[in-house]
């Protein structure tokens, strides 16, 4: 009896939508200056820091994050799968598997797939196209990249795998052919403006122009490769120099051949013509003319290549055929001349000539990779106490790990797993905003903890530095220096400068004045130590030198000497359009929590000498004891005034000087962190529970009946303090996820799930999938897509499992 190939089992919880079905009224941006590509976003393919390529549920490839930190969203119709089918004795049919023909009239000879005939499913890093109602065969394409938690090698690979499964349910043999065509885009992905001018957008944020070499294909050439059982097209470009520069490299499309699979190819064709030169062959009998042509493209010319795999499926049988999309662009350039190799170059040569090596690796190991991805996902999918919508969102929100302009550099002695960074978002293009990652970094912490620690070590190195360059602050047009010595930077820099070396890129506010960043840093350091086994004292030592420096800097804002730094009246914390004055519940609570964390760190390090002598302060360990005593004195002061000054009997006041009665949703962030980390409470826990219920009532139930999620801040009756408020009346996805996690800690799991489900529905029912924004409004608009803080949904899972799952227990 012949072995029958199993068909893909698509998890029930995967997000799904009919192929090509749009939205009548998708959410649009709140401000015209914000990025709005429209709702046609699908799951990205590619590894962390390797660049990624997105394919929408229309079937088109349209997202091109192949230049580190830069965003291109544009469909390339020639980059396409197509299927030919002919049942024995019947007429043939052929379709390109996208539901939208090109708007410019190109490829007019092609037949495009009808809308709604089948379903797209996504559960990152896997997605599926299930084609129904057109072909007699049952056809499923599963797409994935080798990304799973705790994996620091394959998760960096620049590859997407397409596993086609074709089943014949009829009583006749069926001949099919799968064609993959691709446009040669080698050399496109680098900024032609080597010194782009930084300007200030109308919302006060800095930006610079990105002008890629889009469709500059001069010198590109295509090669047909037959390598034992592997076949495919390799895309190259003539190089005039030996050193690999940004944009240099290769791309490849490939599959397999054997006695039961016939391969045909067209080495060079015009993607800007009517497409007849390949379609007429393909639609006739599923073949191509087998023409090789390695002629390089002339200026202004576009070239593409294509190949097919043709086969016959007998009645009742199933065939499975892999296709590979691989690329190798090993260099990322920031400012002119500032070049880094990407992480995948640690495992492939640094020549930019390894796309076919990636193909070979994927064809050899793809089945094992898929098993590992499935095993990783199943540890969550099999948990029956978790609702399907939460399982779906947990995995699909991880899209940002590759999509978020992600950097992951090659390793070196001082950075043994490389340096890592995710943009705050595509509108605010700077890396690892520290306030945002207070919630948003939990996914990285739980799945790739060594990378999260590398980010915090980069902040520790930046804190003692200074940059006195003056610049204009977008919020109020005041002048301020870029980075004060001792201040915790807001971010680790931007793609047009030198990330990790030039920090504090944002200039919307003077982040040297922010009252939450030093506390955020200390809390995240202790969190990463504690939640990864409480053994990595080397990591604590790498960060310790910055902790007394930045806490002393923040204490300098305690102008009245009560032990708590005051807010200035300008927005000087993560809600950077929201003025807090005097002692504030939000920043004051974080300050007390950070002091407790710093004391805990100091006590650990007293008993564990530094791994390198230069990390130990003079007079160790007595000097650490002195620092601990100082923090205890500050704590005594702060605790004596914080709770009694701000508690109003129902919740904590916003601050001491504004007179506002707004219920701030995230007011208990500091208390949440102390409970999460087992530190002494900031406030009485019963008052925390009373406050949390007030937040749920005012900011959720009374804010449009909980349809959108928790608003950042409303009056006790759910009304706005000012109808024109900005941040207060927005629902911030990541803040909601953080608050839901705290509700679970406080025994309010039912309420937490209602909040989380409301936000998840807002994202996945309104065309925001795979571009989750920071903020959603009650009038169907959003702000800041592809946002880092939304990864905080993994905090919910961490709290539900007490951070004990094997899922993220490896490689701590």
mmCIF file of C-alpha atoms in Angstrom, residues 7 25 77 118 151 157 165 179 203 209 216 226 234 249 310 342 469 490 495 502 570 629 632 714 744 778:
data_model
loop_
_atom_site.group_PDB
_atom_site.id
_atom_site.type_symbol
_atom_site.label_atom_id
_atom_site.label_comp_id
_atom_site.label_asym_id
_atom_site.label_seq_id
_atom_site.Cartn_x
_atom_site.Cartn_y
_atom_site.Cartn_z
ATOM 1 C CA UNK A 7 -2.773 17.379 3.785
ATOM 2 C CA UNK A 25 -14.756 50.846 5.551
ATOM 3 C CA UNK A 77 2.629 41.930 -10.176
ATOM 4 C CA UNK A 118 -10.935 30.197 -1.021
ATOM 5 C CA UNK A 151 16.377 29.864 18.204
ATOM 6 C CA UNK A 157 17.709 33.367 7.855
ATOM 7 C CA UNK A 165 -0.056 20.416 -1.369
ATOM 8 C CA UNK A 179 4.780 28.688 -11.870
ATOM 9 C CA UNK A 203 3.206 66.495 14.001
ATOM 10 C CA UNK A 209 13.581 61.284 2.918
ATOM 11 C CA UNK A 216 16.930 50.847 -11.083
ATOM 12 C CA UNK A 226 20.043 23.159 -12.189
ATOM 13 C CA UNK A 234 19.221 33.169 -9.438
ATOM 14 C CA UNK A 249 23.576 40.617 -3.023
ATOM 15 C CA UNK A 310 4.615 20.329 -13.882
ATOM 16 C CA UNK A 342 23.489 41.196 9.341
ATOM 17 C CA UNK A 469 24.197 69.272 19.729
ATOM 18 C CA UNK A 490 14.574 57.618 24.849
ATOM 19 C CA UNK A 495 18.457 54.167 10.446
ATOM 20 C CA UNK A 502 23.862 58.234 18.398
ATOM 21 C CA UNK A 570 5.369 69.860 29.571
ATOM 22 C CA UNK A 629 21.450 53.049 51.767
ATOM 23 C CA UNK A 632 16.495 53.386 51.044
ATOM 24 C CA UNK A 714 -11.387 60.001 30.985
ATOM 25 C CA UNK A 744 -5.130 39.012 35.717
ATOM 26 C CA UNK A 778 -13.708 55.864 18.655
#
